[in-house]
Amino acid sequence: MEAIGRVPGRVVGSHRTKFYGLSTCVWCKKARQLLEELGAEFDYVYVDLVEGKDREAVLAELTRLGRGETFPTLVIDGSDCIVGFKPDEIRRALGS
Amino acid sequence: MNAGLPSAADGEALRTRLELEAESAGYHLNPDLEFTRSLTHGLLVNEGRYGYRACPCRLATGDAARDRDIVCPCDYRDADLLDWGGCFCGLYVSADIQEGKTSLASVPERRPPAAERTMAPDAPRLGRALSLPVWRCRVCGYLCARQRPPAVCPICKATSDRFEAFA
């Protein structure tokens, strides 16, 4: 599993979504599957797979958003956060 | 990061063992086998990485003392079972969820942020003298009066480092 990457998605001109997850977490797996089913374009980072300064930088991003270390966290269009696997909220936020 | 990942069969073997232990102590594993196998596999991945089975749904630091409260079963499991019917990762569930009467949704994180976490108190709290110190299992609340905590909690199988001085 890649630590950091982008899924191109099938939906053109949609939201900018960033997925923060853990590679070992089953709820993160479900959240990513849902994003893929919805055809969303998203950047992802598996925080347990990045180390040192890179991990600090990712955690600082979450702190800036006012979020702790809780996964999965989805950030939609830079500010809208969904913490935990909440399929209805994810569908609503991505407009599908 | 790892020398060899655990196999799916390893995850299933651990799931079977944890289920036996859970049922013998009045706890229940999530009946969704695929879901639960994924979690026990995650526990083994973390055991390979850190040397202990940190919660697969939380970010471990690799520092055993800082991660102690999230070693499975975590310090927060029983409170989450009461309030939400499942622990944070969903490995352990209530009897109602095990029996399919209700389903498990996302459980909010109750672990305090690092700065607010309290370590186990190491001094007796009672003013009066007891003939022996009382130790409390931080995982399940089991109390015992003896010189040292047991090596393994007889109720939930947490190791002795999960005990705090209670009285």
Coordinates of N, CA and C in Angstrom, one line a residue, chain B residues 47-160:
Chain B
E47 N 1.8 -5.4 15.9 CA 2.7 -6.2 16.8 C 4.1 -6.3 16.1
G48 N 4.1 -6.5 14.8 CA 5.3 -6.6 14.0 C 6.1 -5.3 14.0
R49 N 5.3 -4.2 13.9 CA 5.9 -2.9 13.8 C 6.5 -2.4 15.1
Y50 N 5.7 -2.6 16.2 CA 6.0 -1.9 17.5 C 6.3 -2.9 18.6
G51 N 6.0 -4.1 18.4 CA 6.2 -5.1 19.5 C 5.0 -5.3 20.4
Y52 N 3.9 -4.6 20.1 CA 2.7 -4.8 20.9 C 1.5 -4.5 20.0
R53 N 0.4 -5.0 20.4 CA -0.8 -4.9 19.5 C -1.5 -3.6 19.8
A54 N -1.0 -2.6 19.2 CA -1.7 -1.3 19.3 C -3.0 -1.3 18.5
C55 N -4.0 -0.5 18.9 CA -5.2 -0.4 18.2 C -5.0 -0.2 16.7
P56 N -5.6 -1.0 15.8 CA -5.3 -0.7 14.4 C -6.0 0.5 13.9
C57 N -6.9 1.1 14.6 CA -7.6 2.3 14.2 C -7.1 3.6 14.9
R58 N -6.0 3.5 15.6 CA -5.4 4.6 16.2 C -3.9 4.7 15.8
L59 N -3.4 5.9 15.8 CA -2.0 6.2 15.4 C -1.1 5.9 16.6
A60 N -0.3 4.8 16.5 CA 0.7 4.6 17.6 C 1.9 5.3 17.3
T61 N 2.7 5.6 18.4 CA 3.9 6.3 18.3 C 5.1 5.4 18.2
G62 N 5.0 4.2 18.7 CA 6.1 3.3 18.8 C 6.8 3.3 20.1
D63 N 6.4 4.3 20.9 CA 6.9 4.4 22.3 C 5.9 3.7 23.2
A64 N 6.3 2.6 23.8 CA 5.4 1.7 24.5 C 4.7 2.4 25.7
A65 N 5.4 3.3 26.4 CA 4.7 3.9 27.5 C 3.6 4.9 27.0
R66 N 3.9 5.6 25.9 CA 2.8 6.5 25.4 C 1.7 5.8 24.7
D67 N 1.9 4.6 24.3 CA 0.9 3.8 23.5 C 0.2 2.9 24.5
R68 N 0.6 2.8 25.7 CA 0.0 1.7 26.6 C -1.5 1.7 26.6
D69 N -2.1 2.9 26.7 CA -3.6 3.0 26.8 C -4.3 2.5 25.6
I70 N -3.6 2.4 24.4 CA -4.3 1.9 23.2 C -3.8 0.5 22.8
V71 N -3.1 -0.2 23.7 CA -2.8 -1.6 23.4 C -4.1 -2.4 23.6
C72 N -4.5 -3.2 22.6 CA -5.8 -3.9 22.6 C -5.7 -5.0 23.7
P73 N -6.8 -5.2 24.5 CA -7.9 -4.3 24.6 C -7.6 -3.0 25.3
C74 N -8.1 -1.9 24.7 CA -7.6 -0.5 25.2 C -8.3 -0.1 26.5
D75 N -7.8 0.9 27.1 CA -8.4 1.4 28.3 C -9.8 2.0 28.1
Y76 N -10.2 2.2 26.9 CA -11.5 2.9 26.6 C -12.6 1.9 26.2
R77 N -12.2 0.6 26.0 CA -13.1 -0.4 25.5 C -14.4 -0.5 26.3
D78 N -14.3 -0.6 27.6 CA -15.5 -0.9 28.4 C -16.5 0.3 28.4
A79 N -15.9 1.5 28.5 CA -16.8 2.7 28.5 C -17.5 2.8 27.1
D80 N -16.7 2.5 26.0 CA -17.4 2.6 24.7 C -18.4 1.5 24.5
L81 N -18.2 0.3 25.0 CA -19.2 -0.7 24.9 C -20.5 -0.3 25.6
L82 N -20.3 0.4 26.8 CA -21.5 0.8 27.5 C -22.2 1.9 26.7
D83 N -21.5 2.9 26.2 CA -22.1 4.1 25.6 C -22.5 3.8 24.1
W84 N -21.8 3.0 23.4 CA -22.0 2.9 21.9 C -22.2 1.5 21.5
G85 N -22.0 0.5 22.4 CA -22.3 -0.9 21.9 C -21.1 -1.5 21.2
G86 N -20.0 -0.7 21.1 CA -18.8 -1.2 20.5 C -17.6 -0.5 20.9
C87 N -16.4 -1.1 20.8 CA -15.2 -0.3 21.1 C -14.9 0.6 19.9
F88 N -13.9 1.4 20.0 CA -13.5 2.4 19.0 C -13.3 1.8 17.6
C89 N -12.6 0.7 17.6 CA -12.3 0.0 16.3 C -13.4 -0.9 15.9
G90 N -14.2 -1.3 16.8 CA -15.3 -2.2 16.5 C -15.0 -3.7 16.6
L91 N -13.8 -4.0 17.2 CA -13.5 -5.4 17.4 C -14.4 -6.1 18.5
Y92 N -14.6 -5.3 19.6 CA -15.5 -5.8 20.7 C -16.8 -5.1 20.6
V93 N -17.9 -5.9 20.8 CA -19.3 -5.3 20.7 C -20.1 -5.8 21.8
S94 N -21.3 -5.2 22.0 CA -22.2 -5.6 23.0 C -23.0 -6.8 22.6
A95 N -23.7 -7.5 23.5 CA -24.4 -8.7 23.2 C -25.5 -8.3 22.2
D96 N -26.1 -7.2 22.3 CA -27.2 -6.8 21.3 C -26.6 -6.7 19.9
I97 N -25.4 -6.2 19.7 CA -24.9 -6.1 18.4 C -24.4 -7.5 17.9
Q98 N -23.8 -8.3 18.9 CA -23.4 -9.6 18.5 C -24.6 -10.4 18.0
E99 N -25.8 -10.2 18.6 CA -27.0 -11.0 18.2 C -27.7 -10.3 17.1
G100 N -27.2 -9.2 16.5 CA -27.8 -8.6 15.4 C -29.0 -7.8 15.7
K101 N -29.3 -7.5 17.0 CA -30.5 -6.6 17.3 C -30.2 -5.2 16.9
T102 N -29.0 -4.7 17.0 CA -28.7 -3.4 16.6 C -27.4 -3.5 15.8
S103 N -27.1 -2.4 15.1 CA -25.8 -2.4 14.3 C -24.9 -1.3 14.9
L104 N -23.6 -1.5 14.6 CA -22.6 -0.6 15.1 C -22.3 0.5 14.1
A105 N -22.3 1.7 14.6 CA -21.9 2.8 13.7 C -20.6 3.4 14.2
S106 N -20.1 4.4 13.6 CA -18.8 5.0 13.9 C -18.8 5.4 15.4
V107 N -17.8 5.0 16.2 CA -17.7 5.4 17.6 C -16.8 6.6 17.7
P108 N -17.2 7.6 18.4 CA -16.3 8.8 18.5 C -15.1 8.5 19.4
E109 N -14.0 9.2 19.2 CA -12.8 8.9 20.0 C -12.9 9.5 21.4
R110 N -12.8 8.7 22.4 CA -12.8 9.3 23.8 C -11.4 9.4 24.4
R111 N -10.4 8.9 23.7 CA -9.0 9.0 24.2 C -8.7 10.5 24.2
P112 N -8.3 11.0 25.4 CA -7.9 12.4 25.4 C -6.7 12.8 24.5
P113 N -6.6 14.0 24.1 CA -5.4 14.4 23.4 C -4.2 14.2 24.3
A114 N -3.0 14.0 23.6 CA -1.8 13.6 24.3 C -1.5 14.5 25.6
A115 N -1.7 15.8 25.4 CA -1.4 16.7 26.5 C -2.3 16.5 27.8
E116 N -3.5 15.9 27.5 CA -4.4 15.8 28.6 C -4.5 14.4 29.2
R117 N -3.7 13.5 28.7 CA -3.7 12.1 29.2 C -3.1 12.0 30.5
T118 N -3.7 11.3 31.4 CA -3.1 11.1 32.8 C -2.5 9.7 32.8
M119 N -1.4 9.6 33.3 CA -0.7 8.3 33.5 C -1.3 7.7 34.8
A120 N -1.1 6.4 34.9 CA -1.6 5.7 36.1 C -1.1 6.3 37.4
P121 N -2.0 6.5 38.3 CA -1.5 7.0 39.6 C -0.7 5.9 40.3
D122 N 0.4 6.2 40.9 CA 1.2 5.1 41.5 C 1.2 5.2 43.0
A123 N 0.4 6.1 43.6 CA 0.3 6.1 45.1 C -1.1 5.8 45.5
P124 N -1.1 5.1 46.6 CA -2.5 4.8 47.2 C -3.2 6.1 47.5
R125 N -4.5 6.1 47.3 CA -5.3 7.3 47.6 C -6.0 7.3 48.9
L126 N -6.2 6.1 49.5 CA -6.9 6.1 50.8 C -6.0 6.6 51.9
G127 N -6.6 7.3 52.9 CA -5.8 7.8 54.0 C -5.5 6.7 55.0
R128 N -6.5 5.8 55.1 CA -6.3 4.8 56.2 C -5.4 3.6 55.6
A129 N -4.8 3.0 56.5 CA -3.9 1.9 56.1 C -4.7 0.7 55.7
L130 N -4.3 0.0 54.6 CA -4.8 -1.3 54.3 C -3.7 -2.3 54.5
S131 N -4.1 -3.5 54.7 CA -3.1 -4.5 54.9 C -2.4 -4.8 53.6
L132 N -3.0 -4.6 52.5 CA -2.3 -4.8 51.2 C -2.7 -3.6 50.2
P133 N -1.9 -3.3 49.2 CA -2.3 -2.3 48.2 C -3.4 -2.9 47.3
V134 N -4.3 -2.1 46.8 CA -5.3 -2.5 45.9 C -5.0 -2.1 44.5
W135 N -5.0 -3.0 43.5 CA -4.6 -2.7 42.1 C -5.9 -2.8 41.3
R136 N -5.9 -1.8 40.3 CA -7.1 -1.8 39.4 C -6.6 -2.0 38.0
C137 N -7.3 -2.9 37.3 CA -7.0 -3.1 35.8 C -7.7 -1.9 35.1
R138 N -6.9 -1.2 34.4 CA -7.4 0.0 33.6 C -8.3 -0.4 32.5
V139 N -8.2 -1.7 32.1 CA -9.0 -2.1 30.9 C -10.4 -2.5 31.4
C140 N -10.5 -3.3 32.4 CA -11.8 -3.8 32.7 C -12.3 -3.5 34.1
G141 N -11.4 -2.8 34.9 CA -11.9 -2.4 36.3 C -11.7 -3.5 37.4
Y142 N -11.2 -4.6 37.0 CA -10.9 -5.7 38.0 C -10.0 -5.2 39.1
L143 N -10.4 -5.4 40.4 CA -9.7 -5.0 41.6 C -9.1 -6.2 42.3
C144 N -7.9 -6.1 42.8 CA -7.4 -7.2 43.7 C -6.5 -6.6 44.7
A145 N -6.4 -7.2 45.9 CA -5.6 -6.7 47.0 C -4.4 -7.7 47.1
R146 N -3.2 -7.3 46.7 CA -2.0 -8.1 46.8 C -0.8 -7.2 46.6
Q147 N 0.3 -7.8 46.9 CA 1.6 -6.9 46.9 C 1.8 -6.4 45.5
R148 N 1.7 -7.2 44.5 CA 1.9 -6.7 43.1 C 0.7 -7.1 42.2
P149 N 0.5 -6.4 41.2 CA -0.6 -6.8 40.3 C -0.3 -8.2 39.7
P150 N -1.4 -8.9 39.3 CA -1.1 -10.2 38.6 C -0.4 -10.0 37.3
A151 N 0.3 -11.0 36.8 CA 1.0 -10.9 35.5 C 0.0 -10.7 34.4
V152 N -1.2 -11.3 34.5 CA -2.2 -11.2 33.5 C -3.6 -11.0 34.2
C153 N -4.4 -10.1 33.8 CA -5.7 -9.9 34.4 C -6.5 -11.1 34.2
P154 N -7.1 -11.7 35.3 CA -7.8 -12.9 35.1 C -9.1 -12.7 34.4
I155 N -9.6 -11.5 34.3 CA -10.9 -11.2 33.6 C -10.6 -10.9 32.1
C156 N -9.8 -9.9 31.9 CA -9.7 -9.5 30.5 C -8.4 -9.8 29.8
K157 N -7.5 -10.4 30.5 CA -6.2 -10.9 30.0 C -5.2 -9.7 29.7
A158 N -5.5 -8.5 30.2 CA -4.5 -7.4 30.0 C -3.3 -7.7 30.9
T159 N -2.1 -7.3 30.4 CA -0.9 -7.6 31.1 C -0.7 -6.7 32.3
S160 N 0.3 -7.0 33.2 CA 0.4 -6.4 34.5 C 0.7 -4.9 34.4

